Amino acid sequence: MSHLYYLIGPPGSGKRTIGKELSRLTGAALIDNHLINDPVFIALGGNRHREAWPENVWEMVGQVYRAVLEAVKLAPHEVSHIFTNYLADDPNEPKAIERLRELAAARDAQFLPVYLTCPVTALERRMGSPERAEREKINDVGTLREVLERHGVLPVPNGAFTLDTSRLSPTEAAQAINEHDKGLK
């Protein structure tokens, strides 16, 4: 059976890093949210020009996202996938989870949403990573605080599989996700 893992967490929680480890461990294809966002963001000049981005920037990202979802739907059944995303505390954000749940069902794949939590102080320490700037990610504490204050983080539903990434290495987190997934079968 194929799998669709969905790593959800705030900026800096380790979604991509853990996703890379989970991909190495399981062979699943990693579809990091920046794989979808960055073609549009970079074409518009990157974060340095964020204030000049057009109002329809998220519509353009949505076009890329829909194309990726269609490709995943058409992938061979044995191919598993890992998606990553930050979801704000907004009533519309759970729709992203439902879209991927529906995609997994259409592929007859095991769906496993994983909520990555991390104290804000740990998130702030991670902002200075050179890789964050290279990958057009939030890379300064002020922007992180602004995003978290303005948009929050989607609350973790009761019973969800949750990992505190400040307490685990990326390898340990990937192993915990893999073990949890095996326990669901």
CSV table of C-alpha atoms in Angstrom, one decimal:
chain,number,residue,atom,x,y,z
A,1,MET,CA,0.0,0.0,0.0
A,2,SER,CA,1.2,3.5,-0.8
A,3,HIS,CA,1.2,6.3,1.7
A,4,LEU,CA,0.5,10.0,1.8
A,5,TYR,CA,2.2,11.7,4.7
A,6,TYR,CA,1.3,15.3,5.5
A,7,LEU,CA,3.8,17.2,7.7
A,8,ILE,CA,2.1,20.3,9.1
A,9,GLY,CA,3.8,22.8,11.3
A,10,PRO,CA,4.8,26.4,11.8
A,11,PRO,CA,7.8,28.0,9.9
A,12,GLY,CA,11.0,26.5,11.2
A,13,SER,CA,9.4,23.4,12.8
A,14,GLY,CA,11.5,21.1,10.5
A,15,LYS,CA,8.9,20.0,8.0
A,16,ARG,CA,11.3,19.8,5.0
A,17,THR,CA,14.2,18.4,7.1
A,18,ILE,CA,12.1,15.7,8.6
A,19,GLY,CA,10.5,15.1,5.2
A,20,LYS,CA,13.9,14.5,3.7
A,21,GLU,CA,14.7,11.9,6.4
A,22,LEU,CA,11.2,10.3,6.0
A,23,SER,CA,11.8,10.1,2.3
A,24,ARG,CA,15.2,8.5,2.8
A,25,LEU,CA,13.6,6.0,5.2
A,26,THR,CA,10.5,5.1,3.2
A,27,GLY,CA,11.3,6.0,-0.4
A,28,ALA,CA,8.3,8.4,-0.5
A,29,ALA,CA,8.6,11.4,-2.9
A,30,LEU,CA,9.0,14.6,-0.9
A,31,ILE,CA,6.8,17.5,-2.1
A,32,ASP,CA,7.9,20.3,0.2
A,33,ASN,CA,5.6,23.3,0.1
A,34,HIS,CA,8.5,25.4,-1.3
A,35,LEU,CA,8.7,23.1,-4.3
A,36,ILE,CA,5.2,24.5,-5.1
A,37,ASN,CA,5.6,28.1,-3.9
A,38,ASP,CA,9.2,28.9,-5.0
A,39,PRO,CA,8.7,28.8,-8.8
A,40,VAL,CA,6.2,31.7,-8.4
A,41,PHE,CA,8.1,33.5,-5.6
A,42,ILE,CA,11.5,33.3,-7.4
A,43,ALA,CA,9.9,34.4,-10.7
A,44,LEU,CA,8.6,37.5,-8.8
A,45,GLY,CA,12.0,38.3,-7.5
A,46,GLY,CA,12.0,36.4,-4.2
A,47,ASN,CA,11.4,37.6,-0.7
A,48,ARG,CA,13.5,40.7,-1.3
A,49,HIS,CA,10.6,42.0,-3.5
A,50,ARG,CA,7.7,40.6,-1.5
A,51,GLU,CA,6.1,44.0,-1.1
A,52,ALA,CA,5.8,44.3,-4.9
A,53,TRP,CA,4.2,40.9,-5.4
A,54,PRO,CA,0.8,41.1,-7.2
A,55,GLU,CA,-2.4,40.4,-5.3
A,56,ASN,CA,-3.0,37.2,-7.2
A,57,VAL,CA,0.3,35.6,-6.1
A,58,TRP,CA,-1.6,32.9,-4.2
A,59,GLU,CA,-3.8,32.2,-7.2
A,60,MET,CA,-0.6,31.5,-9.2
A,61,VAL,CA,0.8,29.2,-6.4
A,62,GLY,CA,-2.6,27.5,-6.5
A,63,GLN,CA,-2.2,26.7,-10.2
A,64,VAL,CA,1.1,25.0,-9.4
A,65,TYR,CA,-0.4,23.2,-6.5
A,66,ARG,CA,-3.3,21.8,-8.6
A,67,ALA,CA,-0.9,20.6,-11.2
A,68,VAL,CA,1.2,18.8,-8.5
A,69,LEU,CA,-2.0,17.2,-7.1
A,70,GLU,CA,-3.0,16.0,-10.5
A,71,ALA,CA,0.5,14.5,-11.0
A,72,VAL,CA,0.3,12.7,-7.7
A,73,LYS,CA,-3.2,11.3,-8.6
A,74,LEU,CA,-1.7,9.9,-11.8
A,75,ALA,CA,1.5,8.5,-10.1
A,76,PRO,CA,2.0,4.7,-10.1
A,77,HIS,CA,0.2,3.2,-7.1
A,78,GLU,CA,3.4,2.0,-5.4
A,79,VAL,CA,4.7,5.6,-5.2
A,80,SER,CA,4.2,7.2,-1.8
A,81,HIS,CA,4.3,10.9,-1.1
A,82,ILE,CA,5.2,13.4,1.6
A,83,PHE,CA,3.7,16.8,1.6
A,84,THR,CA,4.7,19.6,3.9
A,85,ASN,CA,2.8,22.8,4.9
A,86,TYR,CA,2.3,25.6,7.4
A,87,LEU,CA,-1.4,26.0,8.1
A,88,ALA,CA,-2.6,29.2,9.8
A,89,ASP,CA,-5.3,29.4,12.5
A,90,ASP,CA,-8.0,30.1,9.9
A,91,PRO,CA,-11.3,28.3,9.3
A,92,ASN,CA,-10.4,27.6,5.7
A,93,GLU,CA,-7.1,25.9,6.4
A,94,PRO,CA,-8.5,22.4,7.3
A,95,LYS,CA,-9.6,22.2,3.7
A,96,ALA,CA,-6.0,21.6,2.8
A,97,ILE,CA,-6.0,18.5,5.0
A,98,GLU,CA,-9.2,17.3,3.5
A,99,ARG,CA,-7.9,17.8,-0.1
A,100,LEU,CA,-4.9,15.5,0.7
A,101,ARG,CA,-7.1,13.1,2.6
A,102,GLU,CA,-9.3,12.8,-0.5
A,103,LEU,CA,-6.3,12.5,-2.7
A,104,ALA,CA,-5.0,9.6,-0.6
A,105,ALA,CA,-8.4,7.9,-0.7
A,106,ALA,CA,-8.5,8.3,-4.5
A,107,ARG,CA,-5.1,6.6,-4.7
A,108,ASP,CA,-6.1,4.0,-2.1
A,109,ALA,CA,-3.2,5.2,0.0
A,110,GLN,CA,-2.7,5.3,3.7
A,111,PHE,CA,-3.1,9.0,4.9
A,112,LEU,CA,-1.1,10.1,7.8
A,113,PRO,CA,-1.2,13.8,8.9
A,114,VAL,CA,1.6,14.6,11.3
A,115,TYR,CA,1.5,17.8,13.4
A,116,LEU,CA,5.0,19.2,14.2
A,117,THR,CA,5.0,21.4,17.2
A,118,CYS,CA,7.9,23.5,18.5
A,119,PRO,CA,8.2,26.3,21.1
A,120,VAL,CA,8.5,29.7,19.6
A,121,THR,CA,11.9,30.2,21.2
A,122,ALA,CA,13.2,27.2,19.3
A,123,LEU,CA,11.6,28.4,16.0
A,124,GLU,CA,13.3,31.8,16.5
A,125,ARG,CA,16.7,30.1,16.9
A,126,ARG,CA,16.3,28.3,13.6
A,127,MET,CA,15.5,31.4,11.6
A,128,GLY,CA,19.2,32.3,11.0
A,129,SER,CA,20.0,29.1,9.1
A,130,PRO,CA,21.7,30.0,5.8
A,131,GLU,CA,19.6,27.3,4.0
A,132,ARG,CA,16.4,29.1,5.0
A,133,ALA,CA,17.5,32.3,3.1
A,134,GLU,CA,18.7,30.2,0.1
A,135,ARG,CA,15.3,28.5,-0.1
A,136,GLU,CA,13.2,31.7,0.1
A,137,LYS,CA,11.9,30.7,3.5
A,138,ILE,CA,11.2,33.0,6.4
A,139,ASN,CA,14.6,33.7,7.8
A,140,ASP,CA,14.3,36.4,10.4
A,141,VAL,CA,12.7,36.5,13.8
A,142,GLY,CA,10.7,39.6,13.2
A,143,THR,CA,8.9,38.1,10.1
A,144,LEU,CA,8.3,34.9,12.0
A,145,ARG,CA,6.8,36.7,14.9
A,146,GLU,CA,4.6,38.8,12.5
A,147,VAL,CA,3.4,35.6,10.7
A,148,LEU,CA,2.6,33.8,14.0
A,149,GLU,CA,0.9,36.9,15.6
A,150,ARG,CA,-1.1,37.7,12.5
A,151,HIS,CA,-2.0,34.2,11.3
A,152,GLY,CA,-1.3,31.8,14.2
A,153,VAL,CA,-1.0,28.1,13.8
A,154,LEU,CA,-3.8,25.7,13.0
A,155,PRO,CA,-4.6,24.0,16.4
A,156,VAL,CA,-3.8,20.4,16.6
A,157,PRO,CA,-6.9,18.2,16.5
A,158,ASN,CA,-7.5,15.8,19.4
A,159,GLY,CA,-6.0,12.5,18.8
A,160,ALA,CA,-3.7,13.7,16.0
A,161,PHE,CA,-0.2,12.3,15.7
A,162,THR,CA,2.0,15.0,17.1
A,163,LEU,CA,5.7,15.4,17.4
A,164,ASP,CA,7.6,18.2,19.3
A,165,THR,CA,10.5,18.8,17.0
A,166,SER,CA,12.5,20.6,19.6
A,167,ARG,CA,12.9,17.3,21.4
A,168,LEU,CA,13.8,15.0,18.5
A,169,SER,CA,16.4,15.0,15.8
A,170,PRO,CA,15.1,14.9,12.2
A,171,THR,CA,16.1,11.2,12.0
A,172,GLU,CA,14.3,10.4,15.3
A,173,ALA,CA,11.2,12.3,14.1
A,174,ALA,CA,11.2,10.4,10.8
A,175,GLN,CA,11.6,7.1,12.6
A,176,ALA,CA,8.7,7.9,15.0
A,177,ILE,CA,6.5,8.8,12.0
A,178,ASN,CA,7.4,5.5,10.3
A,179,GLU,CA,6.8,3.5,13.4
A,180,HIS,CA,3.5,5.2,14.0
A,181,ASP,CA,2.5,4.5,10.4
A,182,LYS,CA,3.4,0.8,10.8
A,183,GLY,CA,1.2,0.6,13.9
A,184,LEU,CA,-1.8,1.8,11.9
A,185,LYS,CA,-1.7,-1.2,9.5
